[in-house]
Amino acid sequence: MTTHDGQQDLPQGTANSIVPGTLYIVPTPIGNLDDITTRALKVLEGADWIAAEDTRHTNKLLQHYHIKTRTMSLHDHNEDKRAAMLVHRLQDGASVALVSDAGTPLISDPGFVLVRKCRENNINVVPLPGACAAITALSAAGLPTDRFVFEGFLPAKSQARTNQLKLLAERSCTTVFYEAPRRIVDTVSDIREILGAQRQLVMAKELTKTFERFISGTPDEVLAWLNENNAHQKGEFVLMVAGIQPTSTALPADALALLQELAEVLPLKKAAAIVASHCNLKKNALYQAGLSFTQEK
Ligand code: SAM
């Protein structure tokens, strides 16, 4: 809807002014301090309180932007208590901005208990779009993004991690993980063990920072890079695993071999059409299978 002065008529809470009694979910940078929106800065400046995962960490960001709003902590160990207290303040008309140490709150970060309590109490919750390591990584990985599953962190214990990986072995869409530096080698090794040595991975490291890197390949290739230099295992990682290509396994091996050969010299569409008529197979199934060859190159 557009008003007579040409401005978009936004629903309550999405306009630029701070609305009393509202909880704002505010993403913060995942490395590069410039990756924060103008609106996020306005909300951090204008809110009565900032609830932060680690107030010392957030204060560095606030100092950088000369923001003087009062902060209070809200982390995994005090969230129940803090959420109850914040709901009372919000009901009394205070506005609160929720931030985590980096990226979008609630995405592998605290905030769920507070948001749920606010929803239960009909408190206005307004999300701001912004930095998120999973989406940033996925947008540049070169893996299919039409469907993906975000798994967060895999369990730390080996058996639980193995069980979790077994559950996603047959998935055809891209899977996105967060991983800590101390476990990155073990996790890639487990992926090799459970999902197979041919599975394609993309590891995004130190996104938005000076040493940002994307490493693509099989688990062995990614492991070789990690083991090449101790520094390669330090930093922050998003790990993305390609889904399986179910169509390729159902096709005869000789047809696939012919397709692969033709796809070297012809556009994939044309190669798939020739093999389809020659072997009496479906053109689209061959085309989909061919995509996996071209991705593997
Ligand atoms: N809420 C955050 C978000 O929206 O992305 C995620 C918080 S989670 C506690 C931290 C994990 O996110 C890291 O261990 C790493 O897997 C990933 N991560 C955060 N910043 C990153 C970066 N700059 N580069 C790569 N991965 C990052």
XYZ file of C-alpha atoms and ligand atoms in Angstrom:
324
model
C 0.000 0.000 0.000
C 1.298 3.499 -0.847
C 0.150 6.691 0.868
C -0.681 9.919 -1.013
C 2.800 11.371 -0.368
C 4.375 8.419 -2.203
C 5.785 6.787 0.940
C 5.267 3.074 1.461
C 2.755 2.496 4.244
C 4.723 0.035 6.378
C 3.104 -2.112 9.067
C 3.772 -1.151 12.677
C 7.368 -1.678 13.682
C 8.936 -1.712 10.245
C 9.155 2.071 9.898
C 12.391 3.785 10.839
C 11.354 5.119 14.260
C 11.744 3.006 17.386
C 8.370 1.732 18.605
C 8.009 1.495 22.413
C 7.443 -1.995 23.818
C 9.175 -3.654 20.835
C 11.927 -6.257 20.719
C 14.257 -5.745 17.738
C 16.401 -8.622 16.463
C 19.571 -6.947 15.210
C 22.265 -8.773 13.189
C 25.848 -7.554 13.699
C 28.978 -8.077 11.540
C 30.613 -11.524 11.250
C 34.075 -10.004 10.821
C 34.094 -6.838 8.763
C 32.746 -4.035 10.964
C 31.276 -2.272 7.925
C 28.768 -5.117 7.484
C 26.004 -3.550 9.549
C 23.005 -1.750 8.103
C 22.145 1.891 8.659
C 18.857 0.750 10.150
C 20.610 -1.601 12.586
C 22.776 1.296 13.814
C 19.676 3.494 14.232
C 17.913 0.787 16.251
C 20.974 0.178 18.450
C 21.233 3.904 19.053
C 17.527 4.479 19.658
C 16.597 1.443 21.783
C 16.316 1.789 25.570
C 18.354 -1.382 26.102
C 20.660 -3.657 24.143
C 20.537 -7.279 25.286
C 23.876 -8.787 24.245
C 25.379 -12.286 24.366
C 28.653 -10.817 25.668
C 28.447 -7.162 26.664
C 32.237 -6.645 26.478
C 32.300 -7.940 22.908
C 29.282 -5.838 21.861
C 30.682 -2.739 23.582
C 33.603 -2.787 21.130
C 31.133 -2.555 18.243
C 29.129 0.150 20.039
C 32.288 2.169 20.734
C 33.294 1.896 17.077
C 29.948 3.467 16.101
C 29.814 5.910 19.083
C 26.624 4.315 20.414
C 25.982 4.810 24.124
C 22.841 2.698 24.713
C 22.809 0.685 27.963
C 23.643 -2.999 27.585
C 22.726 -6.079 29.604
C 23.816 -9.672 29.101
C 21.594 -12.385 27.652
C 23.380 -15.667 27.057
C 22.740 -19.410 27.197
C 23.235 -19.517 30.984
C 20.884 -16.683 32.023
C 18.381 -16.546 29.152
C 15.366 -17.913 31.081
C 15.749 -15.357 33.859
C 16.671 -12.472 31.589
C 13.810 -13.224 29.194
C 11.254 -13.014 32.036
C 12.743 -9.696 33.159
C 12.871 -8.278 29.628
C 9.259 -9.242 28.935
C 8.235 -7.089 31.951
C 10.313 -4.166 30.690
C 8.864 -4.510 27.193
C 5.347 -4.634 28.652
C 6.172 -1.411 30.531
C 6.997 0.224 27.172
C 10.785 -0.181 26.926
C 12.319 -0.958 23.534
C 15.024 -3.628 23.414
C 17.561 -4.533 20.708
C 18.789 -8.128 20.863
C 22.268 -8.833 19.482
C 24.655 -11.777 19.634
C 28.450 -11.769 19.323
C 28.268 -11.981 15.532
C 25.697 -12.418 12.805
C 22.006 -13.004 13.308
C 20.786 -13.669 16.868
C 19.071 -17.076 17.348
C 21.036 -18.651 14.463
C 23.229 -20.993 16.538
C 23.091 -18.180 19.098
C 20.924 -17.228 22.115
C 17.564 -15.488 21.779
C 14.993 -18.205 21.100
C 13.644 -18.274 24.665
C 13.217 -14.501 24.663
C 11.514 -14.371 21.255
C 9.144 -17.195 22.169
C 8.217 -15.510 25.446
C 7.596 -12.223 23.618
C 5.360 -13.964 21.081
C 3.430 -15.702 23.881
C 2.875 -12.323 25.515
C 1.851 -10.557 22.281
C 4.914 -8.343 22.353
C 5.909 -6.870 19.006
C 9.051 -8.594 17.629
C 10.747 -6.893 14.675
C 13.568 -8.672 12.814
C 16.201 -6.697 10.915
C 17.908 -8.409 7.969
C 21.691 -8.629 8.061
C 24.841 -10.705 8.314
C 24.624 -14.481 8.758
C 27.648 -16.719 8.133
C 25.570 -19.582 6.679
C 23.859 -17.435 4.047
C 27.029 -15.485 3.253
C 28.923 -18.752 2.675
C 26.162 -20.368 0.638
C 25.784 -17.366 -1.635
C 29.330 -17.790 -2.990
C 29.990 -21.544 -2.644
C 28.877 -22.618 -6.102
C 26.685 -25.398 -4.694
C 22.949 -25.589 -5.473
C 21.010 -23.075 -3.369
C 17.459 -23.809 -4.554
C 17.047 -26.138 -1.552
C 19.377 -26.393 1.428
C 19.331 -27.566 5.031
C 21.070 -25.692 7.825
C 22.336 -28.131 10.462
C 24.127 -25.677 12.780
C 26.931 -27.385 14.730
C 27.282 -31.169 14.555
C 27.385 -32.869 17.977
C 30.832 -32.726 19.607
C 30.831 -36.420 20.593
C 32.080 -38.711 17.862
C 29.266 -41.302 17.985
C 26.514 -38.670 17.996
C 28.231 -36.857 15.113
C 28.426 -40.078 13.111
C 24.735 -40.788 13.726
C 23.775 -37.289 12.633
C 25.838 -37.581 9.435
C 24.218 -40.941 8.621
C 20.823 -39.238 8.721
C 21.809 -36.846 5.955
C 23.700 -39.294 3.737
C 20.792 -39.668 1.292
C 19.825 -36.001 1.198
C 19.752 -34.517 -2.305
C 19.995 -30.867 -1.261
C 23.001 -28.891 0.018
C 23.673 -29.144 3.777
C 25.290 -26.290 5.693
C 27.218 -26.729 8.977
C 29.000 -24.456 11.364
C 32.210 -25.896 12.760
C 34.753 -24.915 15.393
C 38.461 -24.878 14.419
C 39.343 -27.628 16.932
C 36.921 -30.036 15.246
C 37.162 -29.097 11.569
C 39.617 -31.899 10.652
C 37.601 -34.547 12.531
C 34.373 -33.412 10.929
C 35.746 -33.481 7.374
C 37.227 -36.940 8.111
C 33.826 -38.142 9.381
C 32.164 -36.772 6.253
C 34.626 -38.745 4.145
C 33.928 -41.874 6.183
C 30.139 -41.629 6.163
C 29.208 -39.719 3.024
C 31.983 -41.141 0.864
C 35.273 -39.992 -0.644
C 33.576 -38.581 -3.756
C 31.200 -36.211 -1.951
C 31.811 -32.591 -2.923
C 32.447 -30.081 -0.109
C 32.938 -26.351 0.054
C 34.591 -24.909 3.148
C 34.242 -21.157 3.691
C 36.796 -19.770 6.129
C 37.087 -16.360 7.782
C 34.232 -14.806 5.804
C 34.419 -11.031 5.354
C 37.881 -10.977 6.996
C 41.369 -10.457 5.538
C 42.076 -14.181 5.075
C 38.699 -15.177 3.645
C 39.040 -18.409 1.648
C 36.745 -20.864 -0.120
C 38.171 -24.389 -0.472
C 36.200 -26.765 -2.724
C 36.743 -30.417 -3.476
C 36.447 -33.932 -2.148
C 36.966 -34.572 1.599
C 40.563 -35.675 0.844
C 41.273 -32.460 -1.031
C 39.830 -30.320 1.770
C 41.776 -32.336 4.385
C 44.990 -31.930 2.394
C 44.518 -28.161 2.436
C 43.741 -28.115 6.180
C 46.838 -30.200 6.954
C 49.131 -28.210 4.671
C 49.692 -25.502 7.269
C 48.631 -25.107 10.939
C 47.216 -21.679 10.169
C 44.732 -23.306 7.782
C 42.959 -24.919 10.765
C 42.529 -21.645 12.649
C 39.614 -19.245 12.322
C 35.915 -19.650 11.666
C 34.426 -22.154 9.258
C 31.207 -22.860 7.402
C 31.172 -26.287 5.814
C 28.819 -27.041 2.932
C 28.160 -30.537 1.636
C 26.677 -31.192 -1.807
C 23.600 -33.397 -1.913
C 23.595 -36.733 -3.713
C 22.506 -36.873 -7.344
C 19.830 -39.584 -7.228
C 19.224 -39.605 -10.972
C 22.801 -40.507 -11.866
C 22.765 -43.793 -9.928
C 19.609 -44.989 -11.715
C 21.155 -44.566 -15.187
C 23.190 -47.279 -16.950
C 26.944 -46.836 -16.621
C 27.579 -47.022 -20.399
C 25.052 -44.222 -21.025
C 26.710 -42.087 -18.360
C 30.144 -42.744 -19.828
C 28.917 -41.700 -23.287
C 27.294 -38.607 -21.818
C 30.480 -37.636 -20.032
C 32.475 -38.051 -23.250
C 30.018 -36.012 -25.343
C 29.699 -33.314 -22.663
C 33.411 -32.624 -23.077
C 32.817 -31.347 -26.620
C 29.125 -30.413 -26.751
C 26.772 -28.312 -24.620
C 25.315 -30.568 -21.897
C 21.762 -30.145 -23.211
C 22.761 -31.393 -26.656
C 24.847 -34.269 -25.243
C 21.910 -35.351 -23.048
C 19.531 -35.267 -26.048
C 21.855 -37.441 -28.182
C 22.390 -40.038 -25.420
C 18.648 -40.018 -24.636
C 17.669 -40.956 -28.191
C 20.584 -43.382 -28.627
C 19.955 -45.286 -25.343
C 16.192 -44.724 -25.085
C 16.490 -42.815 -21.807
C 14.932 -39.628 -20.417
C 16.716 -36.473 -21.619
C 16.099 -34.588 -18.372
C 17.456 -37.399 -16.172
C 20.630 -37.437 -18.262
C 20.892 -33.659 -18.127
C 20.606 -33.718 -14.296
C 23.243 -36.460 -14.100
C 25.474 -34.438 -16.424
C 25.295 -31.470 -14.068
C 27.131 -33.549 -11.475
C 30.013 -34.216 -13.926
C 30.310 -30.566 -14.733
C 30.211 -29.667 -11.016
C 32.940 -32.223 -10.266
C 35.364 -30.612 -12.732
N 24.729 -16.133 14.608
C 25.854 -16.369 13.756
C 25.408 -16.232 12.303
O 24.368 -15.622 12.035
O 26.107 -16.712 11.414
C 26.511 -17.702 14.039
C 27.005 -17.837 15.441
S 27.771 -19.363 15.772
C 27.975 -19.282 17.521
C 29.432 -19.102 15.280
C 29.821 -19.957 14.074
O 29.380 -19.320 12.873
C 31.319 -20.126 13.901
O 31.815 -21.198 14.683
C 31.428 -20.422 12.430
O 31.087 -21.764 12.156
C 30.337 -19.506 11.855
N 30.913 -18.189 11.542
C 30.696 -17.031 12.179
N 31.405 -16.034 11.605
C 32.093 -16.601 10.578
C 33.008 -16.108 9.611
N 33.379 -14.827 9.590
N 33.507 -16.973 8.693
C 33.138 -18.266 8.703
N 32.285 -18.783 9.601
C 31.771 -17.971 10.523
